[in-house]
Coordinates of C-alpha atoms in Angstrom, one line a residue:
M23 CA 6.2 6.1 23.0
A24 CA 3.8 3.8 21.2
A25 CA 5.0 2.7 17.8
I26 CA 2.6 3.6 15.0
L27 CA 3.3 2.8 11.4
S28 CA 1.3 2.8 8.2
T29 CA 0.3 1.5 4.8
F30 CA -1.0 3.0 1.7
A31 CA -2.0 1.2 -1.5
V32 CA -2.7 4.1 -3.9
V33 CA -0.1 3.7 -6.6
A34 CA 1.0 4.8 -10.1
V35 CA -1.2 5.1 -13.1
A36 CA -1.5 1.7 -14.7
T37 CA -1.6 1.6 -18.5
G38 CA -3.5 -0.7 -20.7
C39 CA -6.7 -1.0 -22.6
G40 CA -8.7 -3.2 -20.3
S41 CA -9.9 -6.8 -20.6
R42 CA -13.5 -6.8 -21.8
L43 CA -13.6 -9.3 -24.7
T44 CA -16.3 -10.5 -27.1
P45 CA -19.1 -12.6 -25.7
S46 CA -17.3 -15.7 -26.9
A47 CA -14.6 -15.0 -24.3
I48 CA -17.0 -14.8 -21.4
R49 CA -16.3 -17.1 -18.5
S50 CA -19.0 -17.9 -15.9
D51 CA -20.0 -20.5 -13.4
S52 CA -23.1 -21.9 -11.9
V53 CA -23.5 -19.3 -9.2
G54 CA -24.3 -16.6 -11.6
R55 CA -20.9 -14.9 -12.1
V56 CA -19.7 -13.5 -15.4
S57 CA -16.3 -12.0 -16.0
Y58 CA -14.1 -11.4 -18.9
A59 CA -10.9 -13.5 -19.5
A60 CA -8.2 -11.2 -18.1
A61 CA -10.3 -10.2 -15.1
A62 CA -11.3 -13.8 -14.4
A63 CA -7.6 -14.8 -14.5
T64 CA -7.0 -12.7 -11.4
G65 CA -9.2 -14.9 -9.3
S66 CA -13.0 -15.4 -9.4
G67 CA -13.3 -16.5 -5.8
G68 CA -13.9 -20.2 -6.5
A69 CA -12.8 -23.1 -4.5
A70 CA -9.1 -23.4 -3.6
S71 CA -7.0 -24.7 -0.7
S72 CA -8.6 -24.2 2.6
G73 CA -7.7 -21.2 4.8
S74 CA -8.1 -20.3 8.4
S75 CA -8.6 -17.3 10.6
G76 CA -5.9 -16.0 12.9
S77 CA -5.8 -16.1 16.6
T78 CA -6.6 -13.4 19.1
T79 CA -3.7 -11.0 19.8
Q80 CA -2.9 -8.1 22.0
S81 CA -2.2 -4.8 20.3
T82 CA -0.5 -1.7 21.5
V83 CA -2.3 1.4 20.2
P84 CA -1.7 5.1 20.1
G85 CA -2.2 6.5 23.6
G86 CA -1.1 3.3 25.3
A87 CA -4.4 1.3 25.3
S88 CA -4.6 -2.3 24.2
A89 CA -7.4 -4.4 22.8
S90 CA -8.0 -7.9 21.5
S91 CA -8.5 -8.6 17.8
S92 CA -8.5 -11.5 15.4
G93 CA -6.7 -11.8 12.1
A94 CA -7.5 -13.7 9.0
G95 CA -5.7 -14.1 5.7
S96 CA -5.1 -16.2 2.7
S97 CA -4.2 -16.0 -1.0
T98 CA -6.2 -15.7 -4.2
G99 CA -8.7 -18.3 -5.3
T100 CA -9.6 -19.1 -8.9
G101 CA -12.9 -19.6 -10.6
T102 CA -14.1 -22.2 -12.9
S103 CA -14.5 -21.9 -16.6
G104 CA -17.7 -22.3 -18.5
T105 CA -20.2 -20.8 -21.0
S106 CA -23.3 -18.8 -20.4
T107 CA -26.7 -20.4 -20.9
G108 CA -29.5 -18.7 -22.5
A109 CA -31.8 -17.7 -19.6
T110 CA -33.0 -14.2 -19.4
S111 CA -32.8 -11.5 -16.8
P112 CA -34.7 -8.3 -16.5
S113 CA -33.0 -5.1 -17.5
A114 CA -33.2 -1.6 -16.3
A115 CA -35.3 -0.8 -19.4
G116 CA -37.4 -3.9 -19.0
G117 CA -35.8 -5.9 -21.8
P118 CA -34.1 -9.4 -21.7
A119 CA -30.4 -10.0 -21.0
T120 CA -28.3 -13.2 -21.1
A121 CA -27.9 -14.9 -17.7
A122 CA -26.2 -18.0 -16.4
A123 CA -28.7 -18.7 -13.7
T124 CA -32.3 -19.8 -14.1
A125 CA -34.6 -16.8 -14.4
G126 CA -38.3 -16.4 -13.8
S127 CA -41.0 -13.9 -13.1
A128 CA -42.3 -15.6 -9.9
A129 CA -42.3 -13.5 -6.7
P130 CA -38.9 -13.6 -4.9
A131 CA -38.5 -16.1 -2.1
A132 CA -39.3 -14.8 1.4
L133 CA -36.5 -12.5 2.4
P134 CA -34.9 -13.0 5.8
A135 CA -35.0 -9.9 8.0
T136 CA -32.2 -7.6 6.7
I137 CA -30.3 -7.9 9.9
N138 CA -30.1 -11.6 9.3
Q139 CA -28.5 -11.0 5.9
V140 CA -26.0 -8.7 7.6
N141 CA -25.3 -11.3 10.3
G142 CA -25.6 -14.4 8.1
T143 CA -28.3 -16.1 10.1
G144 CA -31.6 -17.6 9.2
C145 CA -30.8 -17.4 5.4
T146 CA -32.6 -19.0 2.6
P147 CA -31.2 -19.1 -1.0
A148 CA -32.5 -16.6 -3.5
T149 CA -34.8 -18.1 -6.0
G150 CA -36.4 -15.0 -7.7
S151 CA -35.5 -13.8 -11.1
V152 CA -31.9 -12.7 -11.9
V153 CA -30.7 -9.2 -11.2
N154 CA -27.5 -8.1 -13.1
I155 CA -24.9 -6.2 -11.0
G156 CA -21.6 -4.9 -12.3
T157 CA -18.2 -4.2 -10.9
V158 CA -15.5 -2.4 -13.0
G159 CA -12.1 -1.9 -11.6
T160 CA -8.3 -1.8 -12.1
Y161 CA -7.4 -5.5 -11.7
S162 CA -4.2 -5.5 -13.8
G163 CA -1.1 -3.3 -14.1
V164 CA 0.5 -1.6 -11.1
I165 CA -2.6 -0.9 -9.1
G166 CA -4.0 -4.3 -9.8
A167 CA -0.9 -6.0 -8.5
V168 CA -0.8 -3.9 -5.4
D169 CA -4.4 -4.5 -4.5
Q170 CA -4.1 -8.2 -4.9
N171 CA -7.4 -9.0 -6.6
S172 CA -9.8 -6.4 -5.5
A173 CA -12.6 -8.0 -7.6
V174 CA -12.6 -11.2 -5.5
P175 CA -14.4 -9.7 -2.3
V176 CA -17.2 -8.5 -4.5
Q177 CA -17.5 -12.0 -6.0
V178 CA -17.5 -13.6 -2.6
W179 CA -20.3 -11.2 -1.6
A180 CA -22.3 -12.2 -4.7
D181 CA -22.0 -15.9 -3.8
Y182 CA -23.1 -15.2 -0.3
A183 CA -26.0 -13.0 -1.4
N184 CA -27.3 -15.9 -3.6
A185 CA -27.2 -18.2 -0.6
C186 CA -28.7 -15.6 1.8
G187 CA -31.8 -14.0 0.3
G188 CA -30.1 -12.3 -2.7
L189 CA -31.3 -8.8 -3.5
D190 CA -34.8 -8.7 -2.1
G191 CA -35.1 -12.4 -3.0
H192 CA -33.6 -12.0 -6.5
Q193 CA -30.5 -14.0 -7.6
V194 CA -27.4 -11.9 -8.3
K195 CA -25.5 -12.3 -11.5
L196 CA -22.2 -10.4 -11.2
F197 CA -20.5 -8.9 -14.3
T198 CA -16.8 -8.1 -13.8
A199 CA -14.5 -6.1 -16.1
D200 CA -10.9 -4.8 -15.8
D201 CA -10.3 -1.3 -17.0
G202 CA -6.5 -1.6 -16.9
G203 CA -6.3 1.8 -15.2
D204 CA -7.5 3.5 -18.4
P205 CA -10.4 6.0 -18.0
S206 CA -11.7 5.6 -21.5
T207 CA -11.8 1.8 -21.1
A208 CA -13.7 2.3 -17.8
V209 CA -16.3 4.4 -19.5
S210 CA -16.8 1.9 -22.3
E211 CA -17.0 -1.1 -19.9
T212 CA -19.6 0.8 -17.8
Q213 CA -21.6 1.6 -20.9
Q214 CA -21.6 -1.9 -22.2
M215 CA -22.6 -3.4 -18.9
V216 CA -25.6 -1.1 -18.7
Q217 CA -26.6 -1.2 -22.4
T218 CA -25.8 -4.8 -23.3
D219 CA -25.7 -6.7 -20.0
H220 CA -28.5 -4.7 -18.5
V221 CA -26.7 -4.1 -15.2
I222 CA -28.9 -1.9 -12.9
A223 CA -26.2 -1.0 -10.3
F224 CA -22.5 -1.2 -9.7
V225 CA -21.1 -2.6 -6.5
G226 CA -17.6 -2.3 -5.0
D227 CA -15.8 -0.7 -8.0
F228 CA -12.1 -0.4 -7.4
A229 CA -11.7 2.8 -9.5
V230 CA -9.0 4.9 -7.9
L231 CA -8.0 6.5 -11.2
T232 CA -11.0 5.8 -13.4
G233 CA -14.0 6.6 -11.3
P234 CA -14.2 10.3 -12.3
A235 CA -14.4 9.3 -16.0
E236 CA -17.5 7.1 -15.3
D237 CA -19.3 9.8 -13.4
A238 CA -21.1 11.6 -16.2
Y239 CA -22.5 8.4 -17.7
L240 CA -23.7 7.2 -14.3
E241 CA -25.3 10.5 -13.5
Q242 CA -27.0 10.8 -17.0
N243 CA -28.5 7.4 -16.7
K244 CA -29.2 7.4 -13.0
I245 CA -27.2 4.2 -12.3
P246 CA -26.0 3.9 -8.7
E247 CA -22.4 3.2 -7.8
I248 CA -22.6 1.4 -4.4
G249 CA -19.6 1.6 -2.2
G250 CA -16.1 0.8 -3.6
D251 CA -12.7 2.1 -2.8
G252 CA -13.9 5.6 -1.7
V253 CA -10.8 7.3 -2.9
S254 CA -12.0 9.0 -6.1
T255 CA -13.1 12.6 -5.6
V256 CA -16.5 11.7 -7.1
Y257 CA -17.6 9.8 -4.0
Y258 CA -18.4 13.0 -2.2
A259 CA -19.1 15.2 -5.3
D260 CA -22.1 13.4 -6.9
N261 CA -25.3 11.8 -5.7
M262 CA -24.9 8.7 -7.8
W263 CA -22.0 7.5 -5.6
F264 CA -22.8 5.9 -2.2
P265 CA -19.6 5.6 -0.2
V266 CA -19.1 3.1 2.7
T267 CA -15.7 4.4 3.7
T268 CA -14.4 7.5 5.5
D269 CA -13.4 10.4 3.3
F270 CA -9.8 10.0 2.2
N271 CA -8.6 13.3 3.5
D272 CA -10.3 12.8 6.9
L273 CA -8.4 9.5 7.2
G274 CA -5.2 11.5 6.8
L275 CA -6.2 13.9 9.6
A276 CA -7.1 11.0 11.8
A277 CA -3.7 9.5 11.3
L278 CA -2.1 12.8 12.4
G279 CA -4.3 12.7 15.5
A280 CA -3.0 9.2 16.3
A281 CA 0.6 10.3 15.9
K282 CA 0.0 13.2 18.3
K283 CA -1.5 10.9 20.9
A284 CA 1.6 8.6 20.6
G285 CA 3.9 11.5 21.3
T286 CA 5.4 11.6 17.8
T287 CA 5.0 15.2 16.8
K288 CA 7.8 15.9 14.4
L289 CA 6.5 15.0 11.0
A290 CA 8.1 14.1 7.7
V291 CA 5.8 13.4 4.7
F292 CA 7.0 11.0 1.9
Y293 CA 4.5 11.2 -1.1
C294 CA 4.5 9.5 -4.5
V295 CA 4.9 11.8 -7.5
E296 CA 3.1 9.4 -9.8
L297 CA -0.3 10.3 -8.4
P298 CA -0.5 14.1 -7.8
T299 CA -4.3 14.0 -7.4
L300 CA -4.1 11.4 -4.7
C301 CA -0.6 11.2 -3.1
G302 CA 0.1 14.8 -3.7
A303 CA -3.3 16.1 -2.7
T304 CA -3.4 14.1 0.5
A305 CA 0.1 15.2 1.3
T306 CA -1.0 18.8 0.9
V307 CA -4.0 18.2 3.3
V308 CA -1.6 16.7 5.8
E309 CA 0.9 19.5 5.5
N310 CA -1.7 22.2 5.8
N311 CA -3.2 20.7 8.9
A312 CA -0.1 19.5 10.7
T313 CA 0.1 22.5 13.0
A314 CA -3.6 22.5 13.9
Q315 CA -3.1 18.8 14.8
G316 CA -0.3 19.6 17.2
M317 CA 2.5 18.4 14.8
T318 CA 5.6 20.2 13.4
D319 CA 6.0 19.6 9.7
V320 CA 9.8 19.3 9.3
L321 CA 10.1 17.7 5.8
N322 CA 8.0 17.2 2.7
A323 CA 9.7 14.7 0.3
P324 CA 8.4 13.7 -3.1
V325 CA 9.4 10.1 -3.9
S326 CA 8.8 7.7 -6.7
L327 CA 7.0 4.3 -6.3
T328 CA 9.7 2.8 -8.5
Q329 CA 12.8 4.1 -6.8
P330 CA 14.9 1.2 -5.4
S331 CA 16.1 3.1 -2.4
F332 CA 14.7 5.7 0.0
A333 CA 18.0 6.1 1.8
A334 CA 18.4 9.8 0.8
Q335 CA 15.0 10.8 2.0
C336 CA 15.5 8.8 5.2
S337 CA 18.7 10.8 5.9
Q338 CA 16.9 14.0 5.2
A339 CA 14.1 13.2 7.6
Q340 CA 16.6 12.1 10.3
S341 CA 18.6 15.3 9.9
A342 CA 15.4 17.3 10.1
G343 CA 14.6 15.7 13.5
A344 CA 11.5 13.7 12.3
N345 CA 10.2 11.0 14.6
V346 CA 7.2 10.0 12.5
I347 CA 6.9 9.6 8.7
F348 CA 3.6 10.0 7.0
S349 CA 4.1 7.5 4.1
L350 CA 2.1 7.9 0.9
V351 CA 3.6 5.0 -1.1
D352 CA 2.5 1.5 -1.9
S353 CA 3.1 -1.4 0.5
A354 CA 6.2 -2.8 -1.3
G355 CA 7.6 0.8 -1.3
Q356 CA 6.9 1.0 2.5
V357 CA 8.9 -2.1 3.1
R358 CA 11.9 -0.7 1.2
E359 CA 11.4 2.6 2.9
A360 CA 11.5 1.2 6.4
D361 CA 14.4 -1.1 5.6
N362 CA 16.4 1.7 4.0
C363 CA 15.8 4.0 7.0
A364 CA 16.9 1.2 9.4
T365 CA 20.0 0.0 7.6
A366 CA 21.3 2.9 5.6
A367 CA 20.6 5.7 8.2
N368 CA 20.1 3.7 11.4
F369 CA 16.8 5.6 11.6
H370 CA 13.8 4.1 13.3
P371 CA 10.9 6.5 13.1
S372 CA 7.2 5.6 13.5
Y373 CA 5.1 5.6 10.4
I374 CA 1.5 6.7 9.8
S375 CA -0.8 6.7 6.8
I376 CA -4.2 6.0 5.4
S377 CA -5.1 2.7 4.0
L378 CA -6.9 1.8 0.8
S379 CA -5.4 -1.7 0.8
A380 CA -3.0 -2.9 3.5
N381 CA -1.3 -5.9 2.0
S382 CA 0.7 -8.9 3.2
D383 CA 4.1 -7.3 2.7
Q384 CA 4.3 -5.3 5.9
P385 CA 3.5 -7.7 8.8
S386 CA 6.5 -10.0 8.2
D387 CA 9.0 -7.1 8.0
A388 CA 11.0 -6.5 11.2
N389 CA 11.1 -2.8 10.7
L390 CA 7.3 -2.4 10.3
Q391 CA 6.2 -3.9 13.6
G392 CA 3.7 -1.6 15.2
L393 CA 2.6 -0.2 11.8
F394 CA -0.6 1.8 12.3
I395 CA -3.2 2.8 9.7
T396 CA -6.6 4.5 9.7
V397 CA -9.2 2.4 7.9
G398 CA -12.4 3.6 6.2
S399 CA -14.6 0.5 6.8
F400 CA -14.5 -2.2 9.5
P401 CA -11.1 -3.7 10.2
W402 CA -10.8 -6.9 8.1
T403 CA -8.9 -8.6 11.0
D404 CA -11.6 -8.2 13.6
N405 CA -14.4 -10.8 14.2
T406 CA -16.1 -9.2 17.2
T407 CA -19.5 -8.6 15.8
P408 CA -21.8 -11.1 14.0
A409 CA -21.5 -9.0 10.8
E410 CA -17.7 -9.3 11.0
K411 CA -17.9 -13.0 11.7
T412 CA -20.1 -13.5 8.6
F413 CA -17.5 -11.7 6.5
Q414 CA -14.7 -13.9 7.8
A415 CA -16.7 -17.1 7.4
Q416 CA -18.0 -16.4 3.9
T417 CA -14.6 -15.4 2.7
V418 CA -13.2 -18.7 4.0
K419 CA -16.1 -20.5 2.3
Y420 CA -16.0 -19.0 -1.1
A421 CA -12.4 -17.8 -1.5
P422 CA -10.4 -19.6 1.2
S423 CA -7.0 -18.5 -0.2
E424 CA -7.9 -14.8 -0.6
L425 CA -5.6 -12.3 1.1
L426 CA -7.8 -10.0 3.3
N427 CA -7.1 -6.3 3.4
A428 CA -8.8 -3.0 3.7
T429 CA -10.3 -3.3 0.2
S430 CA -11.9 -6.6 1.3
S431 CA -13.8 -4.9 4.1
A432 CA -14.8 -2.0 1.9
D433 CA -16.1 -4.3 -0.9
W434 CA -18.0 -6.5 1.6
A435 CA -19.6 -3.5 3.1
S436 CA -20.5 -2.3 -0.4
G437 CA -22.4 -5.6 -1.1
I438 CA -24.2 -5.5 2.3
L439 CA -25.3 -1.9 1.5
A440 CA -26.7 -3.2 -1.8
M441 CA -28.7 -5.8 0.0
Q442 CA -30.0 -3.3 2.5
A443 CA -31.0 -0.9 -0.3
A444 CA -32.8 -3.7 -2.2
A445 CA -34.8 -5.1 0.7
G446 CA -38.5 -4.5 0.2
N447 CA -37.9 -2.2 -2.8
L448 CA -37.5 -4.5 -5.9
S449 CA -40.4 -5.6 -8.0
A450 CA -40.9 -9.4 -8.6
S451 CA -40.0 -8.9 -12.2
N452 CA -37.9 -6.3 -14.0
P453 CA -36.2 -4.6 -11.1
T454 CA -34.8 -1.2 -12.0
S455 CA -32.0 1.1 -11.0
A456 CA -34.7 3.5 -9.8
Q457 CA -35.8 1.0 -7.3
I458 CA -32.3 0.5 -6.0
L459 CA -31.9 4.2 -5.7
K460 CA -35.1 4.5 -3.8
G461 CA -33.7 2.0 -1.3
L462 CA -30.4 3.8 -1.0
Y463 CA -32.0 7.1 -0.3
S464 CA -34.0 5.4 2.5
I465 CA -30.8 4.5 4.3
K466 CA -30.6 6.7 7.5
N467 CA -28.0 6.4 10.2
N468 CA -27.3 2.8 9.3
T469 CA -24.0 1.1 10.2
L470 CA -24.7 -2.1 8.4
G471 CA -24.3 -4.0 11.7
G472 CA -21.2 -2.2 12.6
L473 CA -19.4 -2.5 9.3
T474 CA -19.3 1.2 8.6
A475 CA -19.7 4.6 10.2
P476 CA -23.4 5.6 10.2
L477 CA -24.6 6.0 6.6
T478 CA -27.3 8.4 5.5
F479 CA -28.2 9.2 1.9
T480 CA -30.7 11.8 0.8
N481 CA -32.4 12.3 -2.5
N482 CA -31.9 16.1 -2.6
G483 CA -29.5 16.3 -5.6
Q484 CA -26.6 16.9 -3.2
P485 CA -23.5 14.6 -2.6
P486 CA -23.5 12.5 0.6
T487 CA -22.3 14.0 3.8
K488 CA -18.6 13.1 4.4
I489 CA -17.8 10.5 7.0
S490 CA -15.1 11.6 9.4
C491 CA -15.1 8.6 11.8
Y492 CA -12.7 5.7 11.2
F493 CA -11.5 2.3 12.2
A494 CA -7.9 1.3 12.6
A495 CA -5.5 -1.6 11.9
Q496 CA -2.0 -2.2 13.2
V497 CA 0.8 -4.7 12.8
E498 CA 1.7 -6.5 16.0
N499 CA 3.7 -9.7 16.3
K500 CA 3.9 -10.0 12.5
K501 CA 0.1 -10.0 12.1
W502 CA -2.5 -7.4 11.2
T503 CA -4.6 -6.6 14.3
A504 CA -7.5 -4.3 15.1
P505 CA -6.2 -2.1 17.9
F506 CA -9.7 -0.6 18.6
G507 CA -11.6 -3.7 17.6
D508 CA -15.0 -2.9 16.1
T509 CA -15.1 0.5 17.9
L510 CA -15.5 3.5 15.6
Q511 CA -13.1 6.3 16.3
C512 CA -14.5 9.8 15.9
P513 CA -12.5 13.1 16.0

């Protein structure tokens, strides 16, 4: 029986009031990045010690197949401190905004073919006027700690964009703010970025808990949210959200399918009580569809992310005859869970789950070898395609100590989608949200060079069509690997 295990990074509600400070607290650097002190402290993607990509490994996958993949990983980089200069940037309303990079009204530099931007070839630096882009997320508290600096991949993309054609030739100035997991703070951050910083689009928001609160404001003002974590229900409920990841519930069903192929059909579900709208809702989808997926649901066990031991639940699952656990807890909880099952109950089931952010905790754990997850965007460990190689190379270049995970791939795909949407659609001066939206609605059956399932967005007032296909990641030989490589798996 092929071993399949899992990770899941959706965690408890983090409290706090966010980190946007007064303009005097702004930190920025020469590449056009602005963040606020608390968010910048988590890592701005600047220079750090050098990193390297992993070597090719062989990976056992559900069904007995094997494929080569390559891993990469590192720890968080930090940015440099400075102050903004007084250059101006066009706003969505046509007014001026403070910017750190030199702005101008000249026509943008010649844009490389968009496929070159995706693949990182034939690039020329962006020299056109500055376009302000925002990203608001939970970078502190419980979720921030679990995700390990989800803002950094967006900042890496912004650095790359400025070196490779920008947004239709325009330089990118990225504004970052931490909402601390508080919905009201997320709304105020979003409003201030649009109204004061003149941000015309948001890219790669990590807004697991706070996304729904921002929705009404984005819809009212027609400000696009490009990509991001893909977990919030708004991604497939509103046409201002443009997901680059598989629908969360469909990832769960795909994980069940993988377990069935591996011959592990007696299912126990461990789900966190702290997030009923995520852990609980996904657990319900899994439970309701287990029989149809050829599984027998033998136990549904609510657990807490903070409990020190899962020994009791492990014993219950073992007594119920489970041979696979669908684990909806954070990565650190999964390590405790697998270790408790092995040591306290001498119980060694397989584990499956869906991944918002597979972290560095799992690969080194002896009880999590073979861990298998379904992934919404391209597997961050793979470097098969030119687009994946660009992601790997640019991360090493701009944030060499960054820990790569599923959020890294989703955020990178979010930025590439923004570049594709902007190409040929932005005016030489005063680019607008409407122009970005026009480009987004022109995206048809586009995989961004293999970074996503085919994306199609339509300006018909309806939410985007859900993506059911998925990629996968697996722990083998104490490394994250890509068992299917860059090949998209479709039910």
